Amino acid sequence: SRTGGTIEVTDLVVTYGSATALDHVRLSVRSGEMVALLGPNGAGKSTLADTLSGILTPRSGTVEVGGRLAHIPEGRQLFPDLTVEDNLSLGGWRSRERDPAFVFDLLPRLAELRKRRAGVLSGGEQQMVAFGRAMMSRPDVLVVDELSLGLAPMVTRDLAAHLVALNREQGLTVLLIEQNARLAFGVCERAYVLEAGRVVAEGPCAELAESPRVASAYLGGS
Ligand code: ATP
């Protein structure tokens, strides 16, 4: 067990050419927290994840990550022609972790799939490989972009339960980027709501769920 990492984003501006994708975003995740980032398509969620992992460079503002960060990208981005086990090994290049045994302990289903090509797996299985690959880097902070994308609710719940266990038992800090607010509110204590590149609401999930604006937009109720 170890101390979870931290994320501190201050006044972050990220642009694509002349288009502003993130407009003075401020967000923080403390050690051991599991925090949700909600928002509709195009809000800037993946842009934030890509900036946290260093794929994108801020135009202004600061991004500070305390500890080692792993990012499960939207759409998984596995190597489809490589086996599950080779995909996992590639996840360990930064941590010099070659042996996926501890990931198989964490996600036993992956041990059964180890010799299969990633490209032939189901969506849920692929998401589990992406999850395992991220864990191979021995992260202190995990950024999960759209865990539920294209997955059956049962599969999503199963993966979410694994995340919660890592958070509670090992103190892994998690930023859960989701369009599915029910899922996010079910497992996170706090959330940020991003719309058109701006944080429009933030706070404890229980409070956000009570806000008529958030409820009607994200919980499909009024
Ligand atoms: P989704 O849930 O649909 O993935 P998102 O909240 O992750 O949406 P982003 O993918 O971060 O949103 O996109 C934010 C904005 O930036 C959108 O308007 C999008 O069209 C734009 N954008 C994203 N990537 C690029 C790019 N490579 N070049 C230009 N514009 C981009």
Tab-separated table of C-alpha atoms and ligand atoms in Angstrom:
chain	number	residue	atom	x	y	z
A	1	SER	CA	0.000	0.000	0.000
A	2	ARG	CA	1.228	3.520	-0.784
A	3	THR	CA	0.127	7.113	-0.728
A	4	GLY	CA	-2.041	8.187	-3.620
A	5	GLY	CA	-0.915	10.897	-5.968
A	6	THR	CA	-2.414	14.323	-6.488
A	7	ILE	CA	-3.625	16.512	-9.337
A	8	GLU	CA	-3.607	20.298	-9.216
A	9	VAL	CA	-4.841	22.205	-12.248
A	10	THR	CA	-4.885	25.991	-12.096
A	11	ASP	CA	-6.247	28.438	-14.673
A	12	LEU	CA	-5.659	25.947	-17.453
A	13	VAL	CA	-6.158	27.137	-21.009
A	14	VAL	CA	-5.719	24.670	-23.890
A	15	THR	CA	-6.403	25.563	-27.494
A	16	TYR	CA	-6.533	23.772	-30.827
A	17	GLY	CA	-5.496	26.447	-33.267
A	18	SER	CA	-7.906	29.296	-32.653
A	19	ALA	CA	-10.450	27.112	-30.819
A	20	THR	CA	-10.375	27.184	-27.030
A	21	ALA	CA	-11.000	23.699	-25.623
A	22	LEU	CA	-10.294	24.500	-21.969
A	23	ASP	CA	-10.959	27.953	-20.609
A	24	HIS	CA	-9.341	28.712	-17.241
A	25	VAL	CA	-10.081	25.347	-15.713
A	26	ARG	CA	-9.311	24.833	-12.073
A	27	LEU	CA	-9.488	21.346	-10.584
A	28	SER	CA	-7.779	19.459	-7.811
A	29	VAL	CA	-7.743	15.884	-6.639
A	30	ARG	CA	-6.209	15.105	-3.283
A	31	SER	CA	-4.321	12.004	-2.299
A	32	GLY	CA	-6.612	8.988	-2.055
A	33	GLU	CA	-9.652	10.744	-3.515
A	34	MET	CA	-11.849	9.407	-6.283
A	35	VAL	CA	-13.259	12.385	-8.173
A	36	ALA	CA	-15.507	12.508	-11.222
A	37	LEU	CA	-15.284	14.816	-14.208
A	38	LEU	CA	-18.636	15.017	-16.006
A	39	GLY	CA	-19.643	16.760	-19.149
A	40	PRO	CA	-21.290	16.334	-22.533
A	41	ASN	CA	-19.558	15.483	-25.822
A	42	GLY	CA	-17.055	18.118	-26.768
A	43	ALA	CA	-16.872	19.684	-23.292
A	44	GLY	CA	-13.106	19.238	-23.139
A	45	LYS	CA	-12.823	16.181	-20.905
A	46	SER	CA	-10.388	14.250	-23.089
A	47	THR	CA	-8.419	17.426	-23.668
A	48	LEU	CA	-7.952	17.718	-19.925
A	49	ALA	CA	-6.895	14.062	-19.659
A	50	ASP	CA	-4.433	14.489	-22.525
A	51	THR	CA	-3.003	17.589	-20.896
A	52	LEU	CA	-2.605	15.799	-17.560
A	53	SER	CA	-0.696	13.024	-19.265
A	54	GLY	CA	1.500	15.449	-21.166
A	55	ILE	CA	0.202	14.701	-24.666
A	56	LEU	CA	-1.026	18.287	-24.984
A	57	THR	CA	0.745	21.429	-23.839
A	58	PRO	CA	-1.183	24.184	-22.057
A	59	ARG	CA	-1.401	27.588	-23.637
A	60	SER	CA	-1.411	28.996	-20.131
A	61	GLY	CA	-2.038	27.912	-16.575
A	62	THR	CA	-0.459	25.040	-14.697
A	63	VAL	CA	-0.868	21.309	-14.352
A	64	GLU	CA	0.855	19.616	-11.457
A	65	VAL	CA	0.723	15.886	-10.943
A	66	GLY	CA	2.172	14.525	-7.726
A	67	GLY	CA	3.313	10.946	-8.225
A	68	ARG	CA	3.171	8.732	-11.252
A	69	LEU	CA	0.131	9.157	-13.494
A	70	ALA	CA	-1.444	6.534	-15.697
A	71	HIS	CA	-4.161	7.325	-18.213
A	72	ILE	CA	-6.696	4.885	-19.611
A	73	PRO	CA	-7.473	6.704	-22.849
A	74	GLU	CA	-10.900	6.964	-24.420
A	75	GLY	CA	-11.266	4.083	-26.857
A	76	ARG	CA	-8.611	2.015	-25.023
A	77	GLN	CA	-5.962	2.268	-27.753
A	78	LEU	CA	-4.553	-1.214	-27.395
A	79	PHE	CA	-2.276	-2.868	-29.942
A	80	PRO	CA	-4.854	-5.154	-31.562
A	81	ASP	CA	-2.342	-7.592	-33.083
A	82	LEU	CA	-0.438	-8.117	-29.850
A	83	THR	CA	-1.511	-10.530	-27.143
A	84	VAL	CA	-3.038	-9.380	-23.887
A	85	GLU	CA	0.179	-10.167	-22.093
A	86	ASP	CA	2.304	-8.172	-24.550
A	87	ASN	CA	-0.085	-5.232	-24.263
A	88	LEU	CA	0.354	-5.411	-20.492
A	89	SER	CA	4.136	-5.593	-20.735
A	90	LEU	CA	4.167	-2.445	-22.849
A	91	GLY	CA	2.301	-0.714	-20.033
A	92	GLY	CA	5.239	-1.418	-17.768
A	93	TRP	CA	7.937	0.296	-19.761
A	94	ARG	CA	8.141	3.333	-17.508
A	95	SER	CA	8.045	1.415	-14.256
A	96	ARG	CA	10.335	-1.307	-15.645
A	97	GLU	CA	7.662	-3.750	-14.574
A	98	ARG	CA	7.845	-6.781	-16.856
A	99	ASP	CA	5.855	-9.312	-14.888
A	100	PRO	CA	2.079	-8.895	-15.127
A	101	ALA	CA	1.445	-11.424	-12.326
A	102	PHE	CA	0.208	-8.769	-9.907
A	103	VAL	CA	-2.199	-7.472	-12.549
A	104	PHE	CA	-3.536	-10.999	-12.999
A	105	ASP	CA	-4.127	-11.117	-9.237
A	106	LEU	CA	-6.006	-7.842	-9.497
A	107	LEU	CA	-7.990	-8.755	-12.618
A	108	PRO	CA	-8.058	-12.568	-12.770
A	109	ARG	CA	-10.003	-12.620	-16.019
A	110	LEU	CA	-6.914	-11.233	-17.759
A	111	ALA	CA	-4.894	-14.312	-16.834
A	112	GLU	CA	-7.347	-16.447	-18.805
A	113	LEU	CA	-7.045	-14.107	-21.781
A	114	ARG	CA	-3.279	-13.639	-21.693
A	115	LYS	CA	-2.483	-15.427	-24.963
A	116	ARG	CA	-5.355	-13.924	-26.952
A	117	ARG	CA	-4.890	-11.099	-29.407
A	118	ALA	CA	-6.306	-7.893	-27.939
A	119	GLY	CA	-8.128	-7.084	-31.180
A	120	VAL	CA	-10.423	-10.108	-30.920
A	121	LEU	CA	-11.611	-9.399	-27.379
A	122	SER	CA	-14.988	-7.969	-26.423
A	123	GLY	CA	-15.259	-4.286	-25.542
A	124	GLY	CA	-15.376	-5.045	-21.828
A	125	GLU	CA	-12.387	-7.354	-22.047
A	126	GLN	CA	-10.444	-4.711	-23.961
A	127	GLN	CA	-11.296	-2.114	-21.366
A	128	MET	CA	-10.007	-4.511	-18.714
A	129	VAL	CA	-6.738	-4.900	-20.658
A	130	ALA	CA	-6.439	-1.111	-20.854
A	131	PHE	CA	-7.037	-0.966	-17.102
A	132	GLY	CA	-4.420	-3.681	-16.457
A	133	ARG	CA	-1.951	-1.975	-18.767
A	134	ALA	CA	-2.363	1.261	-16.812
A	135	MET	CA	-1.757	-0.584	-13.539
A	136	MET	CA	1.476	-2.023	-14.948
A	137	SER	CA	2.989	1.434	-14.670
A	138	ARG	CA	2.419	1.257	-10.882
A	139	PRO	CA	0.521	4.543	-10.854
A	140	ASP	CA	-0.207	6.811	-7.911
A	141	VAL	CA	-2.949	8.552	-9.906
A	142	LEU	CA	-5.199	6.976	-12.501
A	143	VAL	CA	-7.124	9.033	-15.044
A	144	VAL	CA	-9.895	6.965	-16.589
A	145	ASP	CA	-11.460	8.411	-19.723
A	146	GLU	CA	-14.967	7.062	-20.356
A	147	LEU	CA	-14.825	3.749	-18.569
A	148	SER	CA	-18.390	2.966	-19.599
A	149	LEU	CA	-18.061	3.822	-23.294
A	150	GLY	CA	-19.715	1.106	-25.368
A	151	LEU	CA	-19.943	-1.328	-22.476
A	152	ALA	CA	-22.926	-3.158	-21.058
A	153	PRO	CA	-23.997	-1.801	-17.648
A	154	MET	CA	-22.978	-5.025	-15.911
A	155	VAL	CA	-19.484	-4.915	-17.387
A	156	THR	CA	-19.137	-1.262	-16.434
A	157	ARG	CA	-20.237	-1.979	-12.865
A	158	ASP	CA	-17.704	-4.780	-12.609
A	159	LEU	CA	-14.835	-2.564	-13.810
A	160	ALA	CA	-15.985	0.261	-11.544
A	161	ALA	CA	-15.936	-2.129	-8.585
A	162	HIS	CA	-12.300	-2.956	-9.350
A	163	LEU	CA	-11.490	0.757	-9.429
A	164	VAL	CA	-13.234	1.367	-6.121
A	165	ALA	CA	-11.332	-1.513	-4.542
A	166	LEU	CA	-7.993	-0.084	-5.702
A	167	ASN	CA	-8.982	3.315	-4.384
A	168	ARG	CA	-10.161	2.075	-0.984
A	169	GLU	CA	-7.627	-0.669	-0.384
A	170	GLN	CA	-4.496	0.815	-1.932
A	171	GLY	CA	-5.230	4.508	-1.768
A	172	LEU	CA	-4.980	4.914	-5.533
A	173	THR	CA	-6.102	8.414	-6.490
A	174	VAL	CA	-8.640	8.342	-9.329
A	175	LEU	CA	-10.022	10.943	-11.719
A	176	LEU	CA	-13.010	9.308	-13.398
A	177	ILE	CA	-14.041	11.048	-16.592
A	178	GLU	CA	-17.580	10.048	-17.436
A	179	GLN	CA	-20.669	10.956	-19.375
A	180	ASN	CA	-22.569	8.521	-17.206
A	181	ALA	CA	-23.307	10.609	-14.117
A	182	ARG	CA	-25.162	7.828	-12.355
A	183	LEU	CA	-22.073	5.672	-12.484
A	184	ALA	CA	-19.793	8.522	-11.419
A	185	PHE	CA	-22.042	9.636	-8.553
A	186	GLY	CA	-22.276	6.039	-7.400
A	187	VAL	CA	-18.535	5.666	-6.865
A	188	CYS	CA	-17.114	9.180	-6.376
A	189	GLU	CA	-17.405	11.596	-3.468
A	190	ARG	CA	-16.887	14.783	-5.442
A	191	ALA	CA	-17.362	15.830	-9.026
A	192	TYR	CA	-16.624	18.623	-11.469
A	193	VAL	CA	-18.958	19.442	-14.326
A	194	LEU	CA	-17.309	20.715	-17.488
A	195	GLU	CA	-19.299	22.420	-20.232
A	196	ALA	CA	-17.798	24.081	-23.295
A	197	GLY	CA	-14.369	24.118	-21.702
A	198	ARG	CA	-15.429	25.631	-18.386
A	199	VAL	CA	-16.110	24.194	-14.961
A	200	VAL	CA	-19.765	25.106	-14.418
A	201	ALA	CA	-20.361	23.182	-11.206
A	202	GLU	CA	-18.369	21.322	-8.599
A	203	GLY	CA	-18.883	19.816	-5.200
A	204	PRO	CA	-19.901	16.686	-3.348
A	205	CYS	CA	-21.838	14.310	-5.613
A	206	ALA	CA	-24.736	14.243	-3.155
A	207	GLU	CA	-25.100	18.028	-3.517
A	208	LEU	CA	-24.675	18.069	-7.284
A	209	ALA	CA	-27.298	15.369	-7.673
A	210	GLU	CA	-29.734	17.691	-5.864
A	211	SER	CA	-29.050	20.587	-8.203
A	212	PRO	CA	-31.915	20.821	-10.712
A	213	ARG	CA	-29.541	21.907	-13.462
A	214	VAL	CA	-27.163	18.991	-13.011
A	215	ALA	CA	-29.962	16.501	-12.449
A	216	SER	CA	-31.825	17.418	-15.601
A	217	ALA	CA	-28.702	17.478	-17.756
A	218	TYR	CA	-26.902	14.446	-16.377
A	219	LEU	CA	-29.333	12.271	-14.488
A	220	GLY	CA	-32.149	12.431	-17.005
A	221	GLY	CA	-34.569	13.704	-14.390
A	222	SER	CA	-35.726	17.085	-13.161
B	1	ATP	P1	-16.175	13.473	-25.901
B	1	ATP	O1	-16.898	13.041	-24.696
B	1	ATP	O2	-17.054	13.583	-27.108
B	1	ATP	O3	-14.899	12.763	-26.146
B	1	ATP	P2	-14.744	15.637	-24.648
B	1	ATP	O4	-15.434	16.289	-23.522
B	1	ATP	O5	-13.698	14.649	-24.321
B	1	ATP	O6	-15.811	15.016	-25.638
B	1	ATP	P3	-12.727	16.908	-26.211
B	1	ATP	O7	-12.470	15.702	-27.038
B	1	ATP	O8	-11.725	17.268	-25.192
B	1	ATP	O9	-14.150	16.809	-25.517
B	1	ATP	O10	-12.944	18.122	-27.200
B	1	ATP	C1	-13.105	19.469	-26.742
B	1	ATP	C2	-13.252	20.396	-27.931
B	1	ATP	O11	-12.030	20.450	-28.654
B	1	ATP	C3	-14.306	19.953	-28.912
B	1	ATP	O12	-14.922	21.105	-29.422
B	1	ATP	C4	-13.501	19.258	-29.994
B	1	ATP	O13	-14.153	19.335	-31.232
B	1	ATP	C5	-12.221	20.022	-29.984
B	1	ATP	N1	-11.077	19.194	-30.384
B	1	ATP	C6	-10.681	18.040	-29.790
B	1	ATP	N2	-9.574	17.555	-30.365
B	1	ATP	C7	-9.244	18.422	-31.361
B	1	ATP	C8	-8.200	18.488	-32.323
B	1	ATP	N3	-7.251	17.557	-32.382
B	1	ATP	N4	-8.211	19.544	-33.184
B	1	ATP	C9	-9.158	20.474	-33.122
B	1	ATP	N5	-10.174	20.484	-32.235
B	1	ATP	C10	-10.215	19.471	-31.367
